[in-house]
């Protein structure tokens, strides 16, 4: 009975938000609220916002994954060891983590639009500078700046979703965003591999600069403010810190945040290590690596859509999340057994299959941890989104160099990091969120 009441309440909220969207669009276009043209216009506006937010959430994987096929080439071009070049990934992740801590509270105080546009402009400048980086150290520094600026798109996209949706509808929207942003990991390595056929790794950053310019123009023209002035915080930095402290004191919110962050770290261990594992250990070409990376991203997208279109509303988000985390743990354990030689010499196909299962299960873990955490934070969506993103990227940044700690000749560190993170995510979910004590 409580679930039925929650479902009815959610339906009422969804009806109200839809009615408000139609009324707003009607006022802008001069059409009556009941006019079919107003309804169609509201739907088009909703679709446009979805595409814009999808583009913002796609920018980080695009920035990371287009660059992946070029990692071995960067080590040769700049005469640096693989572990040092992997720090360019770590720097970008660290920047995205720290930037969200700043941008999230800023968006709660000044609205979503102004901090987003400022961040996008700085992102474009930093990416353009990466094209001309003469040394690994300077490339690491510019990637850090790129991450700091790119954080605006990540944190504000989540906050805008929280402004617009609640409950089950929010979980469904996150799954839709996963479909859109999931195209980036598929296309990005393929584009990166093709760019390398015509130019060197610097050309990849030139392409990213153009993408950043286009997305900035799209945001400026079509993404309107979603946080009304009366809902903004006015207490400055002190108020923001108190808000974040209060969020971290919420045991359930912290549980979802850490569980999601550790799941992301398991994913990023794969992202960081896979170029060397697939190309150096198993001898695949950059194009083959790009194809396998794309297949894994397709798995993530498909499972994410099953989550949003089939599971959400039929079973609790916690049950879907528990199943996803369980599959990640099993896949990581299988990868550790295979890469450590327990089954003898294992070729690329079984390892690729294990990575496919692990990546696909992220389609259940990532949208549901975000949705469950943000459902508790209507009063401070920007700050909550900042904490979610900062935690994910910081833990991911720690995982990145660990996967290369034993050199380029073994995949055991990658699998071990993935297993430790997956088990930790499950432990946080069960120990802090305690889903059996709550109705989802």
XYZ file of C-alpha atoms in Angstrom:
440
model
C 0.000 0.000 0.000
C 2.776 2.535 0.708
C 4.216 1.897 -2.789
C 0.779 2.473 -4.323
C 0.440 5.794 -2.498
C 3.930 6.833 -3.559
C 3.086 5.896 -7.135
C -0.094 8.002 -7.077
C 1.808 10.939 -5.583
C 4.470 10.632 -8.251
C 1.821 10.566 -10.988
C 0.308 13.742 -9.559
C 3.728 15.470 -9.490
C 4.423 14.374 -13.051
C 1.023 15.667 -14.193
C 1.642 18.996 -12.452
C 5.130 19.392 -13.961
C 3.811 18.545 -17.420
C 0.973 21.037 -17.029
C 3.431 23.708 -15.922
C 5.660 23.009 -18.914
C 2.707 23.362 -21.278
C 1.560 26.553 -19.563
C 5.031 28.074 -19.740
C 5.395 27.261 -23.400
C 1.880 28.569 -24.063
C 2.760 31.880 -22.477
C 5.886 32.129 -24.597
C 4.129 31.291 -27.851
C 0.765 32.954 -27.225
C -1.214 29.726 -27.715
C -3.952 28.633 -25.317
C -2.901 26.002 -22.734
C -5.319 23.450 -24.187
C -4.172 24.010 -27.758
C -2.490 20.950 -29.344
C 0.178 23.290 -30.737
C 1.161 24.257 -27.186
C 1.468 20.620 -26.161
C 3.575 19.813 -29.218
C 5.787 22.827 -28.534
C 6.323 21.728 -24.930
C 7.290 18.249 -26.102
C 9.750 19.693 -28.596
C 11.214 21.883 -25.863
C 11.562 18.853 -23.579
C 13.307 16.889 -26.309
C 15.660 19.784 -26.996
C 16.569 20.084 -23.310
C 17.164 16.325 -23.223
C 19.564 16.559 -26.157
C 21.409 19.528 -24.644
C 21.796 17.805 -21.269
C 22.841 14.636 -23.078
C 25.530 16.615 -24.873
C 26.810 18.042 -21.587
C 27.008 14.616 -19.960
C 28.604 13.190 -23.120
C 31.430 15.756 -23.113
C 33.507 14.111 -20.321
C 33.546 10.610 -21.911
C 34.171 12.264 -25.263
C 37.141 14.151 -23.813
C 38.511 10.987 -22.214
C 37.718 8.298 -24.773
C 38.762 10.021 -27.995
C 42.196 10.271 -26.411
C 42.449 6.605 -25.351
C 43.670 5.082 -28.651
C 46.432 7.715 -28.678
C 47.911 6.877 -25.253
C 50.641 4.575 -26.632
C 51.439 7.209 -29.296
C 51.702 9.937 -26.634
C 54.216 7.850 -24.662
C 56.363 7.605 -27.796
C 55.894 11.212 -28.936
C 56.704 12.799 -25.575
C 59.252 10.123 -24.544
C 57.418 9.377 -21.289
C 56.593 6.094 -19.505
C 53.043 4.741 -19.657
C 52.408 5.449 -15.955
C 53.268 9.131 -16.488
C 51.051 9.441 -19.552
C 48.187 7.856 -17.611
C 48.499 10.824 -15.251
C 47.016 12.944 -18.046
C 43.811 10.985 -17.441
C 44.202 11.325 -13.682
C 44.712 15.081 -13.987
C 41.569 15.505 -16.070
C 39.537 13.432 -13.592
C 40.958 15.332 -10.625
C 40.054 18.613 -12.280
C 36.519 17.443 -12.939
C 36.225 16.369 -9.301
C 37.507 19.606 -7.781
C 35.661 21.791 -10.273
C 32.331 20.296 -9.293
C 32.830 21.290 -5.651
C 33.044 24.909 -6.796
C 30.500 24.926 -9.620
C 27.757 22.998 -7.776
C 27.267 25.540 -4.972
C 27.737 28.388 -7.483
C 24.795 27.040 -9.488
C 22.654 26.890 -6.329
C 23.456 30.556 -5.659
C 23.574 32.129 -9.160
C 21.427 29.738 -11.175
C 22.452 27.039 -13.645
C 23.060 29.017 -16.822
C 25.832 31.530 -16.002
C 28.289 29.117 -14.313
C 27.706 26.616 -17.125
C 28.545 29.068 -19.897
C 31.650 30.293 -18.068
C 32.865 26.728 -17.579
C 32.282 25.842 -21.232
C 34.289 28.846 -22.461
C 37.256 27.957 -20.234
C 36.990 24.315 -21.360
C 37.338 25.364 -25.001
C 40.417 27.486 -24.249
C 42.103 24.739 -22.177
C 41.446 22.087 -24.821
C 42.901 24.302 -27.530
C 46.048 24.764 -25.427
C 46.433 20.954 -25.158
C 46.967 20.861 -28.928
C 50.332 22.622 -28.502
C 51.594 20.999 -25.255
C 55.332 20.303 -25.797
C 55.925 18.101 -22.732
C 54.050 15.569 -20.631
C 54.150 17.891 -17.621
C 52.481 20.720 -19.505
C 49.921 18.348 -21.012
C 49.056 17.133 -17.516
C 48.606 20.748 -16.381
C 46.382 21.669 -19.315
C 44.318 18.499 -18.843
C 43.802 19.516 -15.214
C 42.471 22.902 -16.359
C 40.307 21.169 -18.973
C 38.810 18.988 -16.250
C 38.232 21.911 -13.886
C 36.255 23.756 -16.560
C 34.470 20.698 -17.951
C 33.092 19.964 -14.480
C 30.439 22.630 -15.067
C 28.653 20.535 -17.682
C 28.635 17.409 -15.512
C 27.370 18.895 -12.267
C 24.865 21.335 -13.756
C 23.307 18.748 -16.079
C 22.458 16.600 -13.034
C 21.184 19.630 -11.120
C 18.920 20.634 -14.032
C 17.444 17.122 -14.058
C 16.750 17.462 -10.326
C 15.126 20.858 -10.939
C 12.787 19.364 -13.526
C 11.961 15.849 -12.253
C 11.406 13.781 -9.132
C 11.118 10.136 -8.124
C 10.652 7.501 -10.803
C 10.560 10.102 -13.568
C 14.011 11.289 -12.532
C 15.381 7.726 -12.683
C 13.867 7.317 -16.152
C 15.414 10.587 -17.304
C 18.846 9.538 -16.057
C 18.498 6.350 -18.097
C 17.573 8.453 -21.144
C 20.657 10.606 -20.579
C 22.694 7.410 -20.431
C 21.392 6.500 -23.879
C 22.464 9.868 -25.291
C 25.763 10.198 -23.451
C 26.467 6.523 -24.068
C 26.859 7.260 -27.765
C 30.007 9.239 -26.914
C 32.062 6.253 -25.650
C 31.053 4.334 -28.770
C 31.853 7.065 -31.265
C 34.791 8.693 -29.466
C 37.409 5.897 -29.739
C 36.339 5.251 -33.318
C 36.806 8.930 -34.149
C 40.081 8.972 -32.225
C 41.351 5.925 -34.107
C 40.421 7.468 -37.456
C 41.967 10.833 -36.544
C 45.211 8.999 -35.821
C 45.213 7.689 -39.374
C 45.548 11.231 -40.728
C 47.367 13.121 -37.992
C 48.946 12.604 -34.582
C 47.413 12.730 -31.108
C 47.321 16.540 -31.160
C 44.640 16.413 -33.830
C 42.337 14.726 -31.319
C 42.442 17.799 -29.087
C 41.775 19.999 -32.104
C 38.595 18.013 -32.784
C 37.583 18.297 -29.103
C 38.064 22.067 -29.301
C 35.599 22.278 -32.174
C 33.102 20.083 -30.295
C 33.431 22.342 -27.239
C 32.743 25.465 -29.290
C 29.638 23.937 -30.866
C 28.257 22.732 -27.527
C 28.873 26.143 -25.951
C 26.832 27.795 -28.700
C 24.020 25.246 -28.259
C 23.898 25.849 -24.490
C 23.901 29.632 -24.978
C 20.998 29.513 -27.433
C 18.733 26.736 -26.138
C 19.330 25.877 -22.473
C 17.259 28.236 -20.336
C 17.442 28.792 -16.595
C 15.728 26.067 -14.505
C 16.355 27.355 -10.971
C 13.967 30.205 -10.039
C 15.488 33.140 -8.114
C 13.339 32.404 -5.055
C 14.865 28.892 -4.788
C 18.482 30.041 -4.869
C 20.800 30.074 -1.856
C 22.164 33.426 -0.747
C 24.488 32.471 2.111
C 27.744 32.357 0.161
C 30.576 29.895 0.764
C 29.740 29.324 4.421
C 26.183 28.315 3.606
C 27.407 26.023 0.825
C 29.835 24.266 3.170
C 27.127 23.812 5.791
C 24.806 22.376 3.150
C 27.449 19.900 1.999
C 28.225 18.920 5.576
C 24.546 18.244 6.154
C 24.356 16.104 3.020
C 27.388 14.065 4.064
C 25.837 13.545 7.492
C 22.882 11.848 5.788
C 23.902 8.176 6.056
C 21.724 7.016 3.174
C 22.850 9.785 0.815
C 26.480 9.071 1.693
C 25.916 5.365 1.051
C 24.562 5.917 -2.439
C 27.286 8.472 -3.158
C 30.167 6.181 -2.153
C 28.633 3.094 -3.767
C 28.186 4.954 -7.044
C 31.694 6.391 -6.812
C 33.304 2.998 -6.285
C 31.321 1.556 -9.190
C 32.562 4.442 -11.331
C 36.133 3.723 -10.183
C 35.761 0.113 -11.359
C 34.589 1.445 -14.720
C 37.438 3.926 -14.926
C 39.985 1.258 -14.078
C 38.865 -0.342 -17.319
C 38.928 2.964 -19.216
C 42.461 3.758 -18.043
C 43.995 0.290 -18.474
C 42.171 -1.089 -21.518
C 44.275 0.705 -24.198
C 47.386 -1.021 -22.868
C 45.691 -4.318 -21.989
C 44.031 -4.724 -25.381
C 46.769 -3.253 -27.574
C 50.014 -4.055 -25.746
C 49.228 -7.336 -23.977
C 46.890 -8.893 -26.546
C 48.356 -7.193 -29.629
C 45.165 -5.624 -30.985
C 45.253 -2.607 -33.305
C 43.895 0.819 -32.267
C 40.898 0.172 -34.539
C 40.187 -3.201 -32.877
C 40.463 -1.597 -29.462
C 38.030 1.110 -30.553
C 35.579 -1.523 -31.798
C 35.708 -3.495 -28.536
C 35.310 -0.297 -26.524
C 32.271 0.590 -28.605
C 30.710 -2.855 -28.108
C 31.101 -2.519 -24.341
C 29.471 0.900 -24.443
C 26.550 -0.564 -26.421
C 26.063 -3.079 -23.615
C 25.968 -0.271 -21.054
C 23.416 1.636 -23.148
C 21.146 -1.367 -23.676
C 21.084 -2.267 -19.980
C 20.545 1.390 -19.083
C 17.512 1.502 -21.353
C 16.165 -1.752 -19.906
C 16.526 -0.117 -16.506
C 14.689 3.068 -17.548
C 12.024 1.632 -19.838
C 11.305 -1.759 -18.261
C 12.509 -2.048 -14.659
C 11.850 1.446 -13.240
C 8.265 1.583 -11.966
C 7.976 -2.220 -11.886
C 10.609 -3.076 -9.294
C 12.283 -0.858 -6.711
C 15.390 1.068 -7.687
C 17.251 -0.611 -4.836
C 16.550 -4.093 -6.212
C 17.802 -3.109 -9.661
C 20.869 -1.508 -8.083
C 21.609 -4.581 -5.935
C 21.442 -6.846 -8.986
C 23.728 -4.561 -10.987
C 26.337 -4.384 -8.225
C 26.226 -8.180 -7.807
C 26.940 -8.696 -11.509
C 29.835 -6.224 -11.356
C 31.368 -8.121 -8.427
C 31.071 -11.465 -10.246
C 32.491 -10.073 -13.502
C 35.452 -8.468 -11.698
C 36.178 -11.719 -9.850
C 36.113 -13.652 -13.137
C 38.489 -11.137 -14.740
C 40.935 -11.458 -11.838
C 40.934 -15.251 -12.133
C 41.508 -15.089 -15.895
C 44.244 -12.455 -15.871
C 46.131 -14.050 -12.961
C 46.519 -17.348 -14.848
C 44.230 -19.527 -12.749
C 42.716 -20.898 -15.980
C 46.039 -20.962 -17.810
C 46.728 -18.675 -20.752
C 43.513 -16.855 -21.633
C 43.120 -15.019 -24.932
C 41.470 -11.698 -25.692
C 37.957 -13.064 -26.307
C 37.221 -14.329 -22.732
C 38.722 -11.197 -21.180
C 36.712 -9.000 -23.554
C 33.559 -10.941 -22.592
C 34.220 -10.317 -18.890
C 34.750 -6.618 -19.523
C 31.526 -6.513 -21.562
C 29.509 -7.962 -18.659
C 31.103 -5.572 -16.171
C 30.481 -2.523 -18.354
C 26.899 -3.546 -19.149
C 26.022 -3.885 -15.454
C 27.018 -0.237 -14.996
C 23.733 0.544 -16.769
C 21.973 -0.548 -13.576
C 24.418 0.860 -11.038
C 25.083 4.381 -12.249
C 21.616 5.857 -12.978
C 20.048 4.306 -9.885
C 22.690 5.502 -7.415
C 22.357 9.038 -8.814
C 18.560 8.966 -8.727
C 18.318 7.550 -5.204
C 20.824 10.062 -3.838
C 19.276 13.101 -5.551
C 15.750 12.168 -4.449
C 16.833 13.140 -0.938
C 18.228 16.566 -1.919
C 15.579 18.755 -3.548
C 16.705 21.690 -1.395
C 20.315 21.636 -2.706
C 20.494 19.831 -6.028
C 23.634 21.661 -7.164
C 25.609 20.904 -4.006
C 24.406 17.285 -3.968
C 25.325 16.859 -7.618
C 28.753 18.345 -6.863
C 29.348 15.849 -4.064
C 28.263 12.939 -6.260
C 30.551 14.010 -9.074
C 33.495 14.963 -6.889
C 33.435 11.668 -5.055
C 33.211 9.690 -8.307
C 36.025 11.510 -10.056
C 38.369 11.592 -7.066
C 38.039 7.869 -6.471
C 38.354 7.285 -10.210
C 41.499 9.423 -10.260
C 43.010 7.256 -7.519
C 42.139 4.070 -9.427
C 43.717 5.283 -12.680
C 47.436 5.076 -11.770
C 46.950 1.896 -9.728
C 46.064 -0.136 -12.818
C 49.541 0.470 -14.262
C 51.500 -0.112 -11.067
C 52.916 -3.459 -12.262
C 53.881 -2.205 -15.727
C 52.392 -2.806 -19.159
C 52.826 -6.580 -19.255
C 49.978 -7.701 -16.989
C 46.263 -7.001 -16.599
C 46.101 -8.262 -13.003
C 46.201 -4.763 -11.392
C 43.219 -3.673 -13.507
C 41.136 -6.676 -12.472
C 42.207 -6.395 -8.820
C 41.272 -2.696 -8.625
C 37.916 -3.489 -10.240
C 37.161 -6.262 -7.748
C 38.124 -4.195 -4.695
C 35.975 -1.286 -5.896
C 33.008 -3.529 -6.719
C 33.073 -5.261 -3.336
C 33.421 -1.889 -1.621
C 30.419 -0.531 -3.533
C 28.268 -3.465 -2.475
C 29.414 -3.121 1.145
C 28.514 0.596 1.216
C 25.133 -0.044 -0.372
C 24.226 -2.738 2.151
C 25.896 -1.179 5.202
C 24.907 2.471 4.772
C 21.798 2.539 2.573
C 20.206 -0.512 4.249
C 17.498 -0.835 1.582
C 15.547 -3.440 3.518
C 14.703 -0.773 6.119
C 13.063 1.550 3.551
C 10.347 1.413 0.918
C 11.863 2.376 -2.497
